[in-house]
Tab-separated table of C-alpha atoms and ligand atoms in Angstrom:
chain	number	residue	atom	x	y	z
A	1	UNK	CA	-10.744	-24.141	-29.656
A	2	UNK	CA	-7.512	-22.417	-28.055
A	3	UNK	CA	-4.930	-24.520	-27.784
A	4	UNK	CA	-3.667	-25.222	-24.147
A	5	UNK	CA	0.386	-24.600	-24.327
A	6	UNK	CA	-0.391	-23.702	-20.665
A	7	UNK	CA	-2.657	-25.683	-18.807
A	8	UNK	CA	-4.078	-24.221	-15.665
A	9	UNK	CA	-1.996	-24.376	-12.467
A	10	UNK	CA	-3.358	-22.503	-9.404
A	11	UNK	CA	-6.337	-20.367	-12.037
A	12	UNK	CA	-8.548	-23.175	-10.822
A	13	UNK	CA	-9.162	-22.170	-7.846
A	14	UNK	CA	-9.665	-18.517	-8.363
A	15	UNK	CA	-12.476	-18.514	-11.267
A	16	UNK	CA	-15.177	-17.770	-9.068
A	17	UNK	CA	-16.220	-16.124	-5.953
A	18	UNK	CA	-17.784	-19.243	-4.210
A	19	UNK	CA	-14.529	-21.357	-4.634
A	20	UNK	CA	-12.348	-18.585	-4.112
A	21	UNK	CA	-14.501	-18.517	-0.635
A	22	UNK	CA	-14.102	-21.789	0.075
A	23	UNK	CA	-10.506	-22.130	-0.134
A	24	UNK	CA	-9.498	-18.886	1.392
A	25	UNK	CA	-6.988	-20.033	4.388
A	26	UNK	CA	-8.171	-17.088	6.474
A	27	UNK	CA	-12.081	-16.387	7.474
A	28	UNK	CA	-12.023	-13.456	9.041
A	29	UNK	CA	-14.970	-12.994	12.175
A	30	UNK	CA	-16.658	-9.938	13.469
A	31	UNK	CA	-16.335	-11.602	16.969
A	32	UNK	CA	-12.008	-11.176	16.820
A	33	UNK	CA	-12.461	-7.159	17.020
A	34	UNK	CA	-12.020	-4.695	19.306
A	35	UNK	CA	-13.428	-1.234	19.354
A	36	UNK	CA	-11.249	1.963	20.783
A	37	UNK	CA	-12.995	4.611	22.292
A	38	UNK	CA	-12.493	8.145	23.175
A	39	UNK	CA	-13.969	9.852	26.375
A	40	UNK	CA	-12.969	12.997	27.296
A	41	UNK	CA	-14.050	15.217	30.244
A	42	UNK	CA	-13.462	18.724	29.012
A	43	UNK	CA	-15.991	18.488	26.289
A	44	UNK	CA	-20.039	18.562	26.795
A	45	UNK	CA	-20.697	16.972	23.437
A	46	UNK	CA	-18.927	14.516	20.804
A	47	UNK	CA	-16.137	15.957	19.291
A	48	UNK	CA	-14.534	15.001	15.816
A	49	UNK	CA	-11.269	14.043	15.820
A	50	UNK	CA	-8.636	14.798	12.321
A	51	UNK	CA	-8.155	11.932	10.034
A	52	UNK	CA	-10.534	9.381	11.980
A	53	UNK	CA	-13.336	9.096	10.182
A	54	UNK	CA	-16.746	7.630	11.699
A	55	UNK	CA	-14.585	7.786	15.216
A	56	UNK	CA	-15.293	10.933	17.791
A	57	UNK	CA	-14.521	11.642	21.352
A	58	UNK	CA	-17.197	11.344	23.496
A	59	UNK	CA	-18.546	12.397	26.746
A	60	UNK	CA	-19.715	9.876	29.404
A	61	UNK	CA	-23.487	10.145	28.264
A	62	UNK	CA	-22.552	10.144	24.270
A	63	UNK	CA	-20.136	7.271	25.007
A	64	UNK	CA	-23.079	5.029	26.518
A	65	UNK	CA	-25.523	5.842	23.592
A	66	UNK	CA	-22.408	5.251	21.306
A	67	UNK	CA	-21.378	1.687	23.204
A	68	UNK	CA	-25.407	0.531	22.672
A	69	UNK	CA	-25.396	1.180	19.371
A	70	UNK	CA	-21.992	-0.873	19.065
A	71	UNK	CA	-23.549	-3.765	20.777
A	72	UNK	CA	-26.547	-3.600	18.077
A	73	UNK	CA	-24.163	-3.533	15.057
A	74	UNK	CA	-22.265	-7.022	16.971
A	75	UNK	CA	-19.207	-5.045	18.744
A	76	UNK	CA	-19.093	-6.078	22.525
A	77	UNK	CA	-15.289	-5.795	23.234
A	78	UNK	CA	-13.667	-2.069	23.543
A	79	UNK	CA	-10.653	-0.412	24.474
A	80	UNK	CA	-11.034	2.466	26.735
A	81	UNK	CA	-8.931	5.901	26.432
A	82	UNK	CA	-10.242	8.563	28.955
A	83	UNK	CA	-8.987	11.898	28.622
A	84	UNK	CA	-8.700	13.735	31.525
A	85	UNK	CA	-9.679	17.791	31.701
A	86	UNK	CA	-6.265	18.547	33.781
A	87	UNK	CA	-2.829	17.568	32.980
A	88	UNK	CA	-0.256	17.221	35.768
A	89	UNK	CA	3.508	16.520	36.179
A	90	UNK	CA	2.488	14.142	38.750
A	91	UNK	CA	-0.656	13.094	41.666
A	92	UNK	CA	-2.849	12.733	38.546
A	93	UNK	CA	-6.363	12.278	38.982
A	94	UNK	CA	-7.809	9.292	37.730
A	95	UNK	CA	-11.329	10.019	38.930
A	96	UNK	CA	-13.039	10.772	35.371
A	97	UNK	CA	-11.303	7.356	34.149
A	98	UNK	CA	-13.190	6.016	36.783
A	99	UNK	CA	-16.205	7.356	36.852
A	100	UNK	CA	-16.520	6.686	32.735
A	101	UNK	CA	-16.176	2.727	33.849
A	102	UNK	CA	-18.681	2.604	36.492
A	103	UNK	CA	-21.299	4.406	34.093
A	104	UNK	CA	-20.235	1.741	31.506
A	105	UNK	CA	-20.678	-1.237	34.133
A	106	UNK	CA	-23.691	0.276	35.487
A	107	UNK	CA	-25.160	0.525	32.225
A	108	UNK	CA	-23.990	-3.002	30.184
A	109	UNK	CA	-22.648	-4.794	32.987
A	110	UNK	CA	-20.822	-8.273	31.411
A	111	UNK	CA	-22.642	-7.542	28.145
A	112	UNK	CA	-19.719	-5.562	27.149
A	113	UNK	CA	-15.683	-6.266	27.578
A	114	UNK	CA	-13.808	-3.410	27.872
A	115	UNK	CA	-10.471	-3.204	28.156
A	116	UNK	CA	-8.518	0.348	29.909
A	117	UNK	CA	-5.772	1.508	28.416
A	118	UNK	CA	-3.005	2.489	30.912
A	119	UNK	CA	-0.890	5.391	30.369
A	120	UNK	CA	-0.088	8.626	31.656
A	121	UNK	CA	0.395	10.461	27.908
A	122	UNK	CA	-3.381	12.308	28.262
A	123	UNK	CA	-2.481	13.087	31.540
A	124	UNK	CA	0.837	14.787	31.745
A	125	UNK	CA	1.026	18.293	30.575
A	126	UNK	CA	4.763	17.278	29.082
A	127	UNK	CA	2.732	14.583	26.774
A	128	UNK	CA	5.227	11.639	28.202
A	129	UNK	CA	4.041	8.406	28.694
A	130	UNK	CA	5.526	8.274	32.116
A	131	UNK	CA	7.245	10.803	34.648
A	132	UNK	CA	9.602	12.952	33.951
A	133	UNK	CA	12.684	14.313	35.884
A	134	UNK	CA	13.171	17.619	37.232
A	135	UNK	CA	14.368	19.238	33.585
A	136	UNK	CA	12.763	16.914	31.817
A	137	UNK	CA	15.689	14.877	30.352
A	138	UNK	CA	15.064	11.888	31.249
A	139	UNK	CA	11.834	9.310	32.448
A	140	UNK	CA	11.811	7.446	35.704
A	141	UNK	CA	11.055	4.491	35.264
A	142	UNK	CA	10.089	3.004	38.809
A	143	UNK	CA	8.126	6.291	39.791
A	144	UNK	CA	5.968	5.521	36.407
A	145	UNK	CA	5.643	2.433	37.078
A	146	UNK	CA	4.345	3.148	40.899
A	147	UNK	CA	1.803	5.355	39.099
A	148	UNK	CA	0.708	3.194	36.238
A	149	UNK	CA	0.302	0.230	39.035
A	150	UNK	CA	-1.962	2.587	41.009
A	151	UNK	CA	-3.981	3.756	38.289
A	152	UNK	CA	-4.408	0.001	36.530
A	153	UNK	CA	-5.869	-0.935	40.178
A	154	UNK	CA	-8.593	2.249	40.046
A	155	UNK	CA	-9.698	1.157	36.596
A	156	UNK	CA	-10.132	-2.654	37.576
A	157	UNK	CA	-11.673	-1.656	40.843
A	158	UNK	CA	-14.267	0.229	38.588
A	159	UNK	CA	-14.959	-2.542	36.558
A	160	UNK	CA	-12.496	-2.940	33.852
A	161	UNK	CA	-11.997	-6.158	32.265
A	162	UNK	CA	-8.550	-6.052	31.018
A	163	UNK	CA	-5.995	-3.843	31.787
A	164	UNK	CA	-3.934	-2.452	28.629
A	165	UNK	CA	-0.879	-0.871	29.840
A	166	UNK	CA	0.594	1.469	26.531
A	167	UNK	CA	3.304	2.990	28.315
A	168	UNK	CA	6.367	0.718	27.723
A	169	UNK	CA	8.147	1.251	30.842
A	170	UNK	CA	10.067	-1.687	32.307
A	171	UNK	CA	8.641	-3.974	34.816
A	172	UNK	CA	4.650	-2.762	34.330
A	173	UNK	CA	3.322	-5.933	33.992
A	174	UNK	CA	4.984	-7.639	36.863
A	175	UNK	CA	3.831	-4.618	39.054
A	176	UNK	CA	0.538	-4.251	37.569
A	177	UNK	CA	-0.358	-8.303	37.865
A	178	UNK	CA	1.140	-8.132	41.495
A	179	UNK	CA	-1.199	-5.023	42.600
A	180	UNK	CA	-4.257	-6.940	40.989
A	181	UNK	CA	-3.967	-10.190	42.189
A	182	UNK	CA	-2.980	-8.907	45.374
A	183	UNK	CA	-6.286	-6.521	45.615
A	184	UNK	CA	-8.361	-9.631	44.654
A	185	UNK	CA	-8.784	-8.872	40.854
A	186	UNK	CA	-6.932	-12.204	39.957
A	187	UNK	CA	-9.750	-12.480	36.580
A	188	UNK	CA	-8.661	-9.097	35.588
A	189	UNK	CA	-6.380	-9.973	32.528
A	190	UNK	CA	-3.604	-7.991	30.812
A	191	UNK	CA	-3.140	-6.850	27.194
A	192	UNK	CA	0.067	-5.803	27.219
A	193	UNK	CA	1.458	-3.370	24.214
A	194	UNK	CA	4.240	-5.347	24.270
A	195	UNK	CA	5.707	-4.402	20.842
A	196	UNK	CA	4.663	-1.168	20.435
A	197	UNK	CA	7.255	0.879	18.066
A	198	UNK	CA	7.938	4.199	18.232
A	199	UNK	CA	5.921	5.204	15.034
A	200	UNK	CA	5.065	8.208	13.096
A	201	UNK	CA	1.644	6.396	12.788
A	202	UNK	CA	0.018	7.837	16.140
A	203	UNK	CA	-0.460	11.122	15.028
A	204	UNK	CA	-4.107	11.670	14.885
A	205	UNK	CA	-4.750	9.633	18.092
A	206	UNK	CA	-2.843	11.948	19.790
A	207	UNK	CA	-4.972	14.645	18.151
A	208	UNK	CA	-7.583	13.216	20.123
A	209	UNK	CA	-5.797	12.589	23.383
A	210	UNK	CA	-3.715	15.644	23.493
A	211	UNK	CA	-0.909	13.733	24.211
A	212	UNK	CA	2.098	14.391	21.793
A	213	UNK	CA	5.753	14.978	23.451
A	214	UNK	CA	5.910	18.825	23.762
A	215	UNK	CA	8.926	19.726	26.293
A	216	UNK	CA	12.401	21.083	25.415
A	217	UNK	CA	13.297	18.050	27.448
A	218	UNK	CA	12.435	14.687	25.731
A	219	UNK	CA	11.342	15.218	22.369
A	220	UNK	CA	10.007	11.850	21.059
A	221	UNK	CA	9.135	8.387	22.716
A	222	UNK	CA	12.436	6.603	21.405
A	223	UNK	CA	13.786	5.872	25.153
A	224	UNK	CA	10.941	3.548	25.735
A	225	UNK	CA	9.202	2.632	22.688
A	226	UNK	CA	10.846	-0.128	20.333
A	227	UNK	CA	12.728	1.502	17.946
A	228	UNK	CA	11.328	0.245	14.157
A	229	UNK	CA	15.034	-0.918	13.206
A	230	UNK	CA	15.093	-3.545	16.295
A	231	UNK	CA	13.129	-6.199	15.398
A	232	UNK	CA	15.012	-8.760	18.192
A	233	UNK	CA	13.786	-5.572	21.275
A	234	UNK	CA	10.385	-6.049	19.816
A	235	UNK	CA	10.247	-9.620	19.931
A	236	UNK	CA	12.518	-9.667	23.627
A	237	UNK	CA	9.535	-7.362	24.897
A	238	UNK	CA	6.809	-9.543	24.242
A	239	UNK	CA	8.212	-12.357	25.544
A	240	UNK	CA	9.285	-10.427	28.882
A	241	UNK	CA	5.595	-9.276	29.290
A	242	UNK	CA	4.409	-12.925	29.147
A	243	UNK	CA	6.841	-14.321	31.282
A	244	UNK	CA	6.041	-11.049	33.425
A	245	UNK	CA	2.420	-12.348	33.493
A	246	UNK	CA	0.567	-10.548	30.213
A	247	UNK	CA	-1.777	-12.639	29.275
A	248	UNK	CA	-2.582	-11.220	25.502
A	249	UNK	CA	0.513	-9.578	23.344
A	250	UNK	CA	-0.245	-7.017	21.311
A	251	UNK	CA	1.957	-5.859	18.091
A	252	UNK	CA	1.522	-1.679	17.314
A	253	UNK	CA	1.521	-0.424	14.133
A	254	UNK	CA	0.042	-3.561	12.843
A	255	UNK	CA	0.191	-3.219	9.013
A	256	UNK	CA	4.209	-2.015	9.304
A	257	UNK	CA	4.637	-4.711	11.077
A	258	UNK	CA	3.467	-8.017	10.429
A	259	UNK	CA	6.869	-9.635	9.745
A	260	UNK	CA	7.147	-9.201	13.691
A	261	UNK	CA	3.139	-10.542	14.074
A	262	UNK	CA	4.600	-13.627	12.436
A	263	UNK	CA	7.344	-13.814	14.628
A	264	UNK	CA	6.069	-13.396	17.944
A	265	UNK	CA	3.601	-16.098	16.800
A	266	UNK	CA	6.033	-18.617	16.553
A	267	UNK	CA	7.467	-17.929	19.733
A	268	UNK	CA	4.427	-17.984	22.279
A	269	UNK	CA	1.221	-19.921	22.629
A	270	UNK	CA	0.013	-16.366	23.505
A	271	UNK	CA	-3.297	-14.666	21.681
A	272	UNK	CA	-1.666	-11.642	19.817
A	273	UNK	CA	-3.510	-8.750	18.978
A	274	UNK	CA	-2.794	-6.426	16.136
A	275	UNK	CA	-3.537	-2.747	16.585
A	276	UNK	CA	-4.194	-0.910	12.971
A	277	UNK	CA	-3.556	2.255	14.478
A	278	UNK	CA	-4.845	5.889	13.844
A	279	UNK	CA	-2.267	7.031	11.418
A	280	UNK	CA	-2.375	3.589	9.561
A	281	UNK	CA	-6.668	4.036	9.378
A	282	UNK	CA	-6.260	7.340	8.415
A	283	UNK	CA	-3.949	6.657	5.359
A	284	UNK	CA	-7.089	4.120	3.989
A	285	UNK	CA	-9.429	6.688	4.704
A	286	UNK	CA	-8.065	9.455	3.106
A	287	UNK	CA	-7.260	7.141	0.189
A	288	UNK	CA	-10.775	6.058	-0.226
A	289	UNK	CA	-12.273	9.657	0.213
A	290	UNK	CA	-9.714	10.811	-3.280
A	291	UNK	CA	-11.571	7.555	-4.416
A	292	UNK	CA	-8.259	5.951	-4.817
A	293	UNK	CA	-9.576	2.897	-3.107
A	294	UNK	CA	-12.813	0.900	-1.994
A	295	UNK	CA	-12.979	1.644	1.659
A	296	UNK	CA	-14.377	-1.346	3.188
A	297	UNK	CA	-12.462	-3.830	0.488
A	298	UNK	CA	-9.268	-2.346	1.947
A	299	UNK	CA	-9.855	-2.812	5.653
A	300	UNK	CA	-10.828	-5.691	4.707
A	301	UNK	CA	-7.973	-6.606	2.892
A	302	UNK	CA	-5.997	-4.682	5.702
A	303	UNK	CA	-7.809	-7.428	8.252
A	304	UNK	CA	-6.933	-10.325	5.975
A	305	UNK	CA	-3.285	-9.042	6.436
A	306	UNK	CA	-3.102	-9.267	10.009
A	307	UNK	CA	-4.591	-12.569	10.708
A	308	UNK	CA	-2.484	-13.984	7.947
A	309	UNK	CA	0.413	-12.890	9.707
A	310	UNK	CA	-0.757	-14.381	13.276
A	311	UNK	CA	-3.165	-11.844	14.830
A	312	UNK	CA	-6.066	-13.465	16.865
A	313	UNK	CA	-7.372	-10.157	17.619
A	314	UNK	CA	-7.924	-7.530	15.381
A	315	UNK	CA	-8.167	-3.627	16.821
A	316	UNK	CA	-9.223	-1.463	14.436
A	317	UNK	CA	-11.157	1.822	14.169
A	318	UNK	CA	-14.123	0.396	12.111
A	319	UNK	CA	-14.590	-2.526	14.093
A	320	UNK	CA	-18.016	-1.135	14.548
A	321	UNK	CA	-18.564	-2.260	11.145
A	322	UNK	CA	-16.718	-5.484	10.943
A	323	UNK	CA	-19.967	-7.638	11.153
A	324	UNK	CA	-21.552	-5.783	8.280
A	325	UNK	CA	-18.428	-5.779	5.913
A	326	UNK	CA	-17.112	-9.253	6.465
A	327	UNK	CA	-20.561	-10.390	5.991
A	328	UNK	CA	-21.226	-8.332	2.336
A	329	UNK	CA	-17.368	-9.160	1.043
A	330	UNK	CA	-16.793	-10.533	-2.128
A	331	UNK	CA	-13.635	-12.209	-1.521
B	1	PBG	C1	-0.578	5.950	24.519
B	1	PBG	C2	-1.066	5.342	23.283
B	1	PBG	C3	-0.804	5.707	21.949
B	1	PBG	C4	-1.623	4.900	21.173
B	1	PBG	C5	-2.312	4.051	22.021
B	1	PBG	N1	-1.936	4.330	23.327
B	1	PBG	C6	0.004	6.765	21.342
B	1	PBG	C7	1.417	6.979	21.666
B	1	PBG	O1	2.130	6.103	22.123
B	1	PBG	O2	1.810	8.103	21.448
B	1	PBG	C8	-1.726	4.974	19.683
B	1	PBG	C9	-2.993	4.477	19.096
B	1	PBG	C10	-3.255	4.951	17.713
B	1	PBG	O3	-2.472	5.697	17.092
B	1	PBG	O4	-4.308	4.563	17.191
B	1	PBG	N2	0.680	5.695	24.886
């Protein structure tokens, strides 16, 4: 027999897979995920987009066939990013955003959520998420906001069932609550990005959207998005989009930043939701295809992460398979 100089502490509890199960403090669900998708109206069938594996643009007709087979795999909550065929420096038209909605209501009326992101990044040919001045030095805020206000009321008037304003200007929720409950649309909620940090980390979602900064003016996002060495501005902006009426925070990059998931969650009664964002999925993915990694263990593992640190909601880029993997895991 060995003899025990060290008896067994906290080994117990991790010698098998059943009672590592049972005593796992988090237990992750399918039914806490949201699904992104892409829609884009200058492209007459799906289009792949760099880095995002199992993730394409679609058009309207290849986004409903995509959407039903989501709702057989489980997923009935998205988040919507239309990409417009014509970029503007302002009067942007946010008819194909609109029209992409209907088809969606028309088709899965309240068997789906979706949620709309707000922004004007796809739609300005500068790449900004707001408007710009004259030479392009410097955003204006209250124009943007005017805008933003407008367009959130087109996409709930289409059907939308959350609003999810991305831009980061100041004052956007306030506005945007104001012009829905004002237009009747008082169930309409609000996912705010409320601490969304100007991150290297968006890079192939702006592949898809065609959205990156590119004027001589403004070069980067770093005037409105929280910069990642100011963690009090991220946790100040959450809490001025609740008291501003948002009625989900969301933390962006989610992975980089779960010291400010935990945070936030001590300071509002709040749902937050955690967006693993392109750049972050990408990384796993392109880790697991060198076979560096076990894909699905580490989104899993990823997903553990998040809701350890405080997330409620979980937005990921293979949310489409969150049913199958959480329910196959070997924890
Ligand atoms: C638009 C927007 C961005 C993302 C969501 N909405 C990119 C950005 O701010 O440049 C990023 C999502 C992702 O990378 O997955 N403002």
């Amino acid at each position: 027999m060995e003899t025990n100089f060290f008896p067994l502490t906290q080994r117990r509890l991790r010698t098998g897979s059943q009672i590592r199960e049972l005593t796992a403090s988090v237990k992750l669900s399918y039914k806490s995920f949201i699904q992104p998708l892409f829609v884009d109206e200058a492209i007459d069938s799906p289009r792949k987009i760099d880095g995002l594996n199992g993730v394409e643009a679609d058009t309207i007709d290849s986004l409903l066939y995509r959407i039903e087979q989501d709702a057989r795999n489980g997923v009935n909550k998205f988040l919507l990013f239309p990409v417009p065929a014509r970029k503007k420096e302002s009067d942007f038209d946010f008819s194909f955003a609109q029209k992409a909605l209907t088809r969606i209501k028309q088709s899965f009326g309240n068997d789906v959520w979706i949620a709309a992101d707000v922004c004007l990044c796809s739609y300005t040919t500068h790449g900004h998420c707001g408007i710009l001045n004259e030479d392009h030095s410097r955003l204006l805020n209250s124009r943007s906001v005017e805008v933003l206000s407008h367009y959130a009321a087109t996409l709930a008037n289409a059907g939308a069932d959350c609003i999810a304003p991305s831009d980061m200007m100041d004052g956007r929720i306030g506005a945007i609550r104001s012009k829905l409950d004002a237009l009747g649309f008082e169930e309409v909620s609000i996912m705010s990005y409320a601490a969304k940090f100007s991150s290297q980390f968006y890079g192939p979602f702006r592949d898809a959207c065609h959205s990156s900064p590119n004027t001589n003016g403004l070069q980067n996002r770093k005037t409105y998005q929280v910069s990642p060495f100011n963690s009090n501005d991220a946790i100040a902006s959450a809490l001025r989009d609740e008291r501003e009426g948002a009625d989900i925070l969301m933390v962006k990059p989610a992975t980089l930043y779960t010291d400010i998931i935990s945070r936030l969650n001590q300071q509002t009664l709040k749902p937050i939701a955690a967006y693993h964002v392109s750049g972050e999925y990408a990384g796993v993915e392109a880790l697991a295809e060198k076979g560096l990694l076990d894909r699905e263990a580490a989104h899993i593992e990823v997903w553990a992460s998040l809701q350890r640190s405080g997330a409620d909601i979980i937005i990921s880029y293979a949310s489409r398979h969150a049913k199958d993997w959480i329910n196959n895991v070997v924890i």
